[in-house]
Short mmCIF file of C-alpha atoms in Angstrom, two decimals:
data_model
loop_
_atom_site.label_atom_id
_atom_site.label_comp_id
_atom_site.label_asym_id
_atom_site.label_seq_id
_atom_site.Cartn_x
_atom_site.Cartn_y
_atom_site.Cartn_z
CA UNK A 1 1.42 23.96 -4.59
CA UNK A 2 2.88 20.39 -3.78
CA UNK A 3 0.48 17.90 -2.22
CA UNK A 4 1.43 17.17 1.46
CA UNK A 5 2.04 13.52 1.66
CA UNK A 6 2.61 10.81 4.30
CA UNK A 7 3.42 7.31 3.02
CA UNK A 8 2.50 4.39 5.24
CA UNK A 9 4.72 1.60 4.00
CA UNK A 10 6.20 -1.86 4.43
CA UNK A 11 9.42 -1.74 2.39
CA UNK A 12 9.55 -4.03 0.33
CA UNK A 13 11.00 -3.67 -3.10
CA UNK A 14 8.06 -2.10 -4.87
CA UNK A 15 7.78 0.24 -1.93
CA UNK A 16 11.42 1.28 -2.48
CA UNK A 17 10.60 2.31 -6.12
CA UNK A 18 7.46 4.20 -4.75
CA UNK A 19 9.51 5.99 -2.06
CA UNK A 20 12.23 7.05 -4.50
CA UNK A 21 9.56 8.31 -6.87
CA UNK A 22 7.65 10.22 -4.14
CA UNK A 23 10.88 11.68 -2.67
CA UNK A 24 12.05 13.00 -6.01
CA UNK A 25 8.72 14.47 -7.27
CA UNK A 26 8.24 18.17 -7.09
CA UNK A 27 4.50 17.64 -7.07
CA UNK A 28 4.66 16.02 -3.72
CA UNK A 29 5.84 17.35 -0.30
CA UNK A 30 6.86 14.29 1.51
CA UNK A 31 6.12 14.89 5.24
CA UNK A 32 7.02 11.51 6.62
CA UNK A 33 7.03 7.70 6.27
CA UNK A 34 5.28 5.44 8.76
CA UNK A 35 6.09 1.78 8.71
CA UNK A 36 4.11 -1.39 9.26
CA UNK A 37 4.53 -5.11 8.90
CA UNK A 38 3.72 -6.75 5.59
CA UNK A 39 6.37 -7.58 3.06
CA UNK A 40 8.67 -7.86 6.13
CA UNK A 41 8.39 -7.39 9.83
CA UNK A 42 8.00 -3.86 11.10
CA UNK A 43 11.53 -3.62 12.51
CA UNK A 44 13.07 -4.50 9.15
CA UNK A 45 10.62 -2.17 7.42
CA UNK A 46 11.64 0.68 9.57
CA UNK A 47 15.27 0.08 8.97
CA UNK A 48 14.63 -0.06 5.19
CA UNK A 49 12.62 3.18 5.24
CA UNK A 50 15.50 4.92 6.88
CA UNK A 51 18.04 3.49 4.48
CA UNK A 52 15.84 4.39 1.44
CA UNK A 53 15.60 7.97 2.59
CA UNK A 54 19.44 8.04 2.93
CA UNK A 55 19.74 6.77 -0.66
CA UNK A 56 17.22 9.38 -1.78
CA UNK A 57 19.16 12.15 0.06
CA UNK A 58 16.23 13.05 2.17
CA UNK A 59 17.37 13.47 5.69
CA UNK A 60 14.56 15.99 6.25
CA UNK A 61 11.80 13.26 6.08
CA UNK A 62 11.13 11.51 9.46
CA UNK A 63 10.21 7.93 9.78
CA UNK A 64 7.84 6.64 12.60
CA UNK A 65 7.69 3.02 13.47
CA UNK A 66 4.30 1.46 13.51
CA UNK A 67 2.24 -1.57 14.49
CA UNK A 68 3.95 -5.00 14.60
CA UNK A 69 0.69 -7.06 14.40
CA UNK A 70 -2.86 -6.62 12.98
CA UNK A 71 -5.40 -5.13 15.26
CA UNK A 72 -7.16 -8.46 16.09
CA UNK A 73 -4.76 -11.15 15.28
CA UNK A 74 -1.06 -11.94 14.68
CA UNK A 75 1.20 -11.17 11.69
CA UNK A 76 1.09 -13.79 9.04
CA UNK A 77 4.78 -13.47 8.35
CA UNK A 78 7.29 -12.11 5.76
CA UNK A 79 7.56 -13.20 2.18
CA UNK A 80 11.33 -13.65 1.77
CA UNK A 81 11.05 -15.43 -1.54
CA UNK A 82 9.69 -12.20 -3.11
CA UNK A 83 11.37 -9.49 -1.02
CA UNK A 84 14.31 -11.29 0.51
CA UNK A 85 15.00 -11.84 4.18
CA UNK A 86 16.14 -8.24 4.45
CA UNK A 87 13.14 -6.90 2.54
CA UNK A 88 15.41 -5.55 -0.12
CA UNK A 89 16.13 -8.61 -2.36
CA UNK A 90 19.07 -10.15 -0.46
CA UNK A 91 21.40 -8.60 -3.03
CA UNK A 92 24.19 -7.95 -0.71
CA UNK A 93 24.81 -6.22 2.63
CA UNK A 94 22.80 -3.04 3.14
CA UNK A 95 24.38 0.10 4.54
CA UNK A 96 23.46 0.97 8.13
CA UNK A 97 20.92 3.81 8.40
CA UNK A 98 22.38 7.22 9.51
CA UNK A 99 19.61 7.98 11.93
CA UNK A 100 16.95 6.50 14.12
CA UNK A 101 13.13 6.67 13.75
CA UNK A 102 11.30 9.42 15.67
CA UNK A 103 10.06 8.54 19.22
CA UNK A 104 6.39 8.83 18.28
CA UNK A 105 4.57 5.74 17.13
CA UNK A 106 3.15 5.76 13.54
CA UNK A 107 -0.34 6.39 14.73
CA UNK A 108 0.81 9.28 17.04
CA UNK A 109 2.77 10.74 14.11
CA UNK A 110 -0.18 10.53 11.75
CA UNK A 111 -2.40 12.32 14.30
CA UNK A 112 -0.04 15.04 15.09
CA UNK A 113 1.08 15.80 11.43
CA UNK A 114 -2.45 15.79 10.09
CA UNK A 115 -3.63 18.10 12.90
CA UNK A 116 -0.75 20.54 12.10
CA UNK A 117 -2.04 20.70 8.41
CA UNK A 118 -5.88 20.18 8.59
CA UNK A 119 -7.48 19.41 5.28
CA UNK A 120 -4.13 19.35 3.44
CA UNK A 121 -2.52 15.93 4.02
CA UNK A 122 -2.90 12.80 1.81
CA UNK A 123 -2.08 9.59 3.40
CA UNK A 124 -0.75 7.03 0.87
CA UNK A 125 -1.07 3.51 2.41
CA UNK A 126 0.86 0.92 0.52
CA UNK A 127 0.83 -1.76 3.21
CA UNK A 128 -1.71 -3.18 5.65
CA UNK A 129 -3.96 -0.48 7.06
CA UNK A 130 -3.23 -1.12 10.67
CA UNK A 131 -1.52 2.26 11.49
CA UNK A 132 -4.42 4.18 9.98
CA UNK A 133 -6.99 2.19 12.11
CA UNK A 134 -4.89 2.67 15.30
CA UNK A 135 -4.71 6.51 14.44
CA UNK A 136 -8.42 6.60 14.24
CA UNK A 137 -8.55 4.99 17.66
CA UNK A 138 -6.34 7.64 19.09
CA UNK A 139 -8.15 10.51 17.33
CA UNK A 140 -11.58 9.63 16.12
CA UNK A 141 -11.96 12.98 14.23
CA UNK A 142 -8.87 12.26 12.18
CA UNK A 143 -11.07 11.26 9.18
CA UNK A 144 -12.42 14.72 9.11
CA UNK A 145 -8.93 16.36 8.97
CA UNK A 146 -7.32 14.32 6.23
CA UNK A 147 -7.59 15.55 2.60
CA UNK A 148 -7.81 12.00 1.19
CA UNK A 149 -6.56 8.41 1.67
CA UNK A 150 -5.07 6.53 -1.29
CA UNK A 151 -4.70 2.80 -0.81
CA UNK A 152 -2.60 0.23 -2.56
CA UNK A 153 -4.71 -2.82 -1.73
CA UNK A 154 -7.88 -4.73 -2.56
CA UNK A 155 -9.21 -6.19 -5.75
CA UNK A 156 -12.60 -5.15 -7.09
CA UNK A 157 -12.91 -7.14 -10.23
CA UNK A 158 -9.87 -9.47 -10.45
CA UNK A 159 -8.66 -12.36 -8.35
CA UNK A 160 -6.44 -11.82 -5.36
CA UNK A 161 -2.70 -12.38 -5.17
CA UNK A 162 -2.51 -13.82 -1.66
CA UNK A 163 -5.51 -16.14 -1.86
CA UNK A 164 -7.97 -16.63 -4.68
CA UNK A 165 -10.16 -13.92 -3.23
CA UNK A 166 -7.76 -11.59 -1.31
CA UNK A 167 -5.12 -9.10 -2.08
CA UNK A 168 -2.11 -9.32 0.30
CA UNK A 169 -2.42 -5.99 2.14
CA UNK A 170 -6.16 -6.63 2.91
CA UNK A 171 -5.47 -10.16 3.99
CA UNK A 172 -2.74 -8.98 6.41
CA UNK A 173 -5.39 -6.94 8.50
CA UNK A 174 -8.92 -7.10 7.25
CA UNK A 175 -10.33 -5.64 10.43
CA UNK A 176 -8.16 -2.53 9.99
CA UNK A 177 -9.24 -2.34 6.35
CA UNK A 178 -12.88 -2.46 7.51
CA UNK A 179 -12.25 0.50 9.89
CA UNK A 180 -10.34 2.56 7.28
CA UNK A 181 -12.84 2.01 4.37
CA UNK A 182 -15.84 2.67 6.62
CA UNK A 183 -14.41 6.04 8.02
CA UNK A 184 -15.40 9.45 6.78
CA UNK A 185 -12.43 10.43 4.79
CA UNK A 186 -12.40 10.11 1.01
CA UNK A 187 -10.76 6.82 -0.03
CA UNK A 188 -9.31 6.03 -3.41
CA UNK A 189 -8.43 2.40 -3.89
CA UNK A 190 -5.75 1.66 -6.53
CA UNK A 191 -5.72 -2.07 -6.29
CA UNK A 192 -4.84 -5.08 -8.36
CA UNK A 193 -7.34 -4.04 -11.07
CA UNK A 194 -4.82 -1.35 -11.90
CA UNK A 195 -1.41 -2.64 -10.79
CA UNK A 196 -1.77 -5.99 -12.68
CA UNK A 197 -2.08 -3.83 -15.84
CA UNK A 198 0.95 -1.62 -14.89
CA UNK A 199 4.00 -3.60 -16.16
CA UNK A 200 7.43 -2.10 -16.01
CA UNK A 201 9.13 -4.04 -18.78
CA UNK A 202 12.49 -5.63 -18.61
CA UNK A 203 14.22 -3.22 -20.98
CA UNK A 204 13.04 -0.39 -18.86
CA UNK A 205 14.29 -2.11 -15.64
CA UNK A 206 17.68 -2.70 -17.23
CA UNK A 207 17.81 1.01 -18.01
CA UNK A 208 16.93 2.06 -14.55
CA UNK A 209 19.35 -0.32 -12.78
CA UNK A 210 22.05 0.70 -15.14
CA UNK A 211 21.91 4.40 -13.95
CA UNK A 212 24.97 5.39 -12.08
CA UNK A 213 22.95 7.07 -9.25
CA UNK A 214 22.39 6.04 -5.63
CA UNK A 215 18.82 4.95 -6.43
CA UNK A 216 19.91 3.11 -9.56
CA UNK A 217 22.59 1.23 -7.71
CA UNK A 218 20.23 0.49 -4.91
CA UNK A 219 17.62 -1.02 -7.26
CA UNK A 220 20.26 -3.02 -9.18
CA UNK A 221 20.93 -4.74 -5.96
CA UNK A 222 17.21 -5.07 -4.81
CA UNK A 223 15.34 -5.93 -8.03
CA UNK A 224 16.64 -9.23 -9.27
CA UNK A 225 14.84 -11.49 -6.92
CA UNK A 226 11.57 -9.59 -7.12
CA UNK A 227 11.85 -9.51 -10.94
CA UNK A 228 12.66 -13.21 -11.13
CA UNK A 229 9.59 -14.07 -9.03
CA UNK A 230 7.34 -11.88 -11.11
CA UNK A 231 8.64 -13.22 -14.39
CA UNK A 232 8.59 -16.83 -13.23
CA UNK A 233 5.06 -16.91 -11.58
CA UNK A 234 3.21 -14.37 -13.67
CA UNK A 235 4.79 -14.78 -17.05
CA UNK A 236 5.78 -11.08 -17.15
CA UNK A 237 8.65 -9.37 -18.98
CA UNK A 238 9.50 -7.29 -16.04
CA UNK A 239 7.42 -6.56 -12.92
CA UNK A 240 4.11 -5.22 -11.74
CA UNK A 241 4.45 -1.76 -10.31
CA UNK A 242 2.07 -2.11 -7.39
CA UNK A 243 3.11 0.76 -4.99
CA UNK A 244 4.58 3.07 -7.63
CA UNK A 245 1.23 3.08 -9.31
CA UNK A 246 -0.32 4.89 -6.35
CA UNK A 247 2.36 7.57 -6.44
CA UNK A 248 1.77 7.98 -10.13
CA UNK A 249 -1.96 8.45 -9.42
CA UNK A 250 -1.14 11.31 -7.05
CA UNK A 251 1.16 12.89 -9.50
CA UNK A 252 -1.36 12.68 -12.43
CA UNK A 253 -4.70 11.31 -11.68
CA UNK A 254 -5.81 12.07 -15.22
CA UNK A 255 -3.80 9.00 -16.29
CA UNK A 256 -6.19 6.81 -14.51
CA UNK A 257 -9.88 5.94 -14.96
CA UNK A 258 -11.86 5.92 -11.74
CA UNK A 259 -15.41 4.99 -10.73
CA UNK A 260 -17.35 6.10 -7.60
CA UNK A 261 -18.46 3.02 -5.64
CA UNK A 262 -20.15 2.43 -2.41
CA UNK A 263 -17.52 1.18 0.15
CA UNK A 264 -17.47 -0.99 3.16
CA UNK A 265 -15.12 -3.91 3.77
CA UNK A 266 -16.10 -7.58 3.79
CA UNK A 267 -12.71 -8.90 3.96
CA UNK A 268 -12.92 -9.46 7.68
CA UNK A 269 -13.40 -13.19 6.59
CA UNK A 270 -9.90 -14.37 7.04
CA UNK A 271 -9.28 -18.06 5.96
CA UNK A 272 -6.61 -20.05 7.73
CA UNK A 273 -4.05 -20.67 5.04
CA UNK A 274 -0.65 -22.18 5.23
CA UNK A 275 2.41 -20.09 4.57
CA UNK A 276 3.03 -21.90 1.35
CA UNK A 277 -0.60 -21.33 0.19
CA UNK A 278 -0.45 -17.67 1.10
CA UNK A 279 2.77 -17.02 -0.67
CA UNK A 280 2.02 -18.99 -3.78
CA UNK A 281 0.63 -17.21 -6.73
CA UNK A 282 -2.88 -17.99 -7.85
CA UNK A 283 -5.39 -16.81 -10.43
CA UNK A 284 -8.14 -19.13 -9.52
CA UNK A 285 -11.59 -17.53 -9.23
CA UNK A 286 -13.35 -18.39 -5.86
CA UNK A 287 -16.76 -20.10 -6.12
CA UNK A 288 -18.01 -18.80 -2.82
CA UNK A 289 -18.33 -15.30 -1.44
CA UNK A 290 -16.43 -14.14 1.74
CA UNK A 291 -18.60 -14.18 4.77
CA UNK A 292 -20.15 -10.66 5.16
CA UNK A 293 -18.63 -8.59 8.04
CA UNK A 294 -19.25 -5.06 9.14
CA UNK A 295 -22.02 -2.58 8.79
CA UNK A 296 -23.30 -0.62 5.89
CA UNK A 297 -20.86 2.06 5.13
CA UNK A 298 -19.97 4.85 2.78
CA UNK A 299 -18.81 5.15 -0.82
CA UNK A 300 -15.30 4.83 -1.99
CA UNK A 301 -13.54 5.34 -5.30
CA UNK A 302 -12.12 2.33 -7.01
CA UNK A 303 -9.86 2.08 -9.98
CA UNK A 304 -10.46 -0.92 -12.11
CA UNK A 305 -10.83 -2.16 -15.70
CA UNK A 306 -14.13 -3.82 -16.10
CA UNK A 307 -17.81 -3.86 -15.26
CA UNK A 308 -19.29 -5.17 -12.01
CA UNK A 309 -17.83 -7.99 -9.91
CA UNK A 310 -19.65 -11.28 -9.22
CA UNK A 311 -17.43 -11.41 -6.12
CA UNK A 312 -14.77 -9.17 -4.67
CA UNK A 313 -12.49 -8.78 -1.77
CA UNK A 314 -14.39 -5.51 -1.07
CA UNK A 315 -18.07 -5.85 -1.25
CA UNK A 316 -19.69 -2.48 -1.78
CA UNK A 317 -22.66 -1.53 0.41
CA UNK A 318 -23.55 1.94 1.68
CA UNK A 319 -25.23 5.25 1.08
CA UNK A 320 -24.33 7.87 -1.42
CA UNK A 321 -23.35 10.60 1.05
CA UNK A 322 -19.65 10.34 0.47
CA UNK A 323 -18.70 8.59 -2.79
CA UNK A 324 -15.29 7.02 -2.79
CA UNK A 325 -13.12 6.10 -5.67
CA UNK A 326 -11.98 2.85 -7.27
CA UNK A 327 -9.25 3.13 -9.87
CA UNK A 328 -10.08 0.67 -12.65
CA UNK A 329 -7.30 1.25 -15.11
#
């Protein structure tokens, strides 16, 4: 039976690849998209989500517009030099979406849809975790009704990509991440430990963007800016597949190695950084730990590639009552 899935997303070019993959996979029953700020503002992300579903020929999948700011601060801003001012690579004029988002907010949509399918829905969060935290505020028992939460975000054993210590989705709303990682639902973190090893090479990108299909034509328009940034700043041949890696995990988790770790966020420490510093690539290892925040929590699963961290965006502290998962490779 296909896995029931809601994707919480901030599209975003790698989000587009992930949405196309999820929409086309028979292993997944895509129940909806919820949108959030991150790669672009929420209004842009919502428009892009609707356009991507049009391209994927999935008019049956609703889109719910989500939060425009973090739960305890303001949005740090878009990253147009990576995703374009339109969130889709600035490769030409995008078609207008053929429909509007639903009237419900993302948090309301999450609560209602999960309640209609208790114990069956996976939430795949590939942006900041604000909508999930707000949904828990609306319905505190939501974390007992969800099958699992899979998160693209965090970095257990490797440096961050937004600051030396922080991955971008966690940095955008650390307080929401603290809530989500501390809740009762099972959490699998597929963060930079995995995605910085998942390299879609240039020859494969060329083959994908040469395809005479709606998705192929859309990606041919969207990918050049993203690819150029990845190749210029990371020395890649091609791109990191951040968000598509989480979809791949749901389709075939046996392709990943995971470890059960205690989980509770300590990324509530949010340094003040300039836009240039936030957007610039870095591989420097921090010499100080983030300031601890939050109470002792539960276990999560993390995917990674190495042993134990001397530091991490997510510091693990908790009890063994609900092991979570970290994908490590």
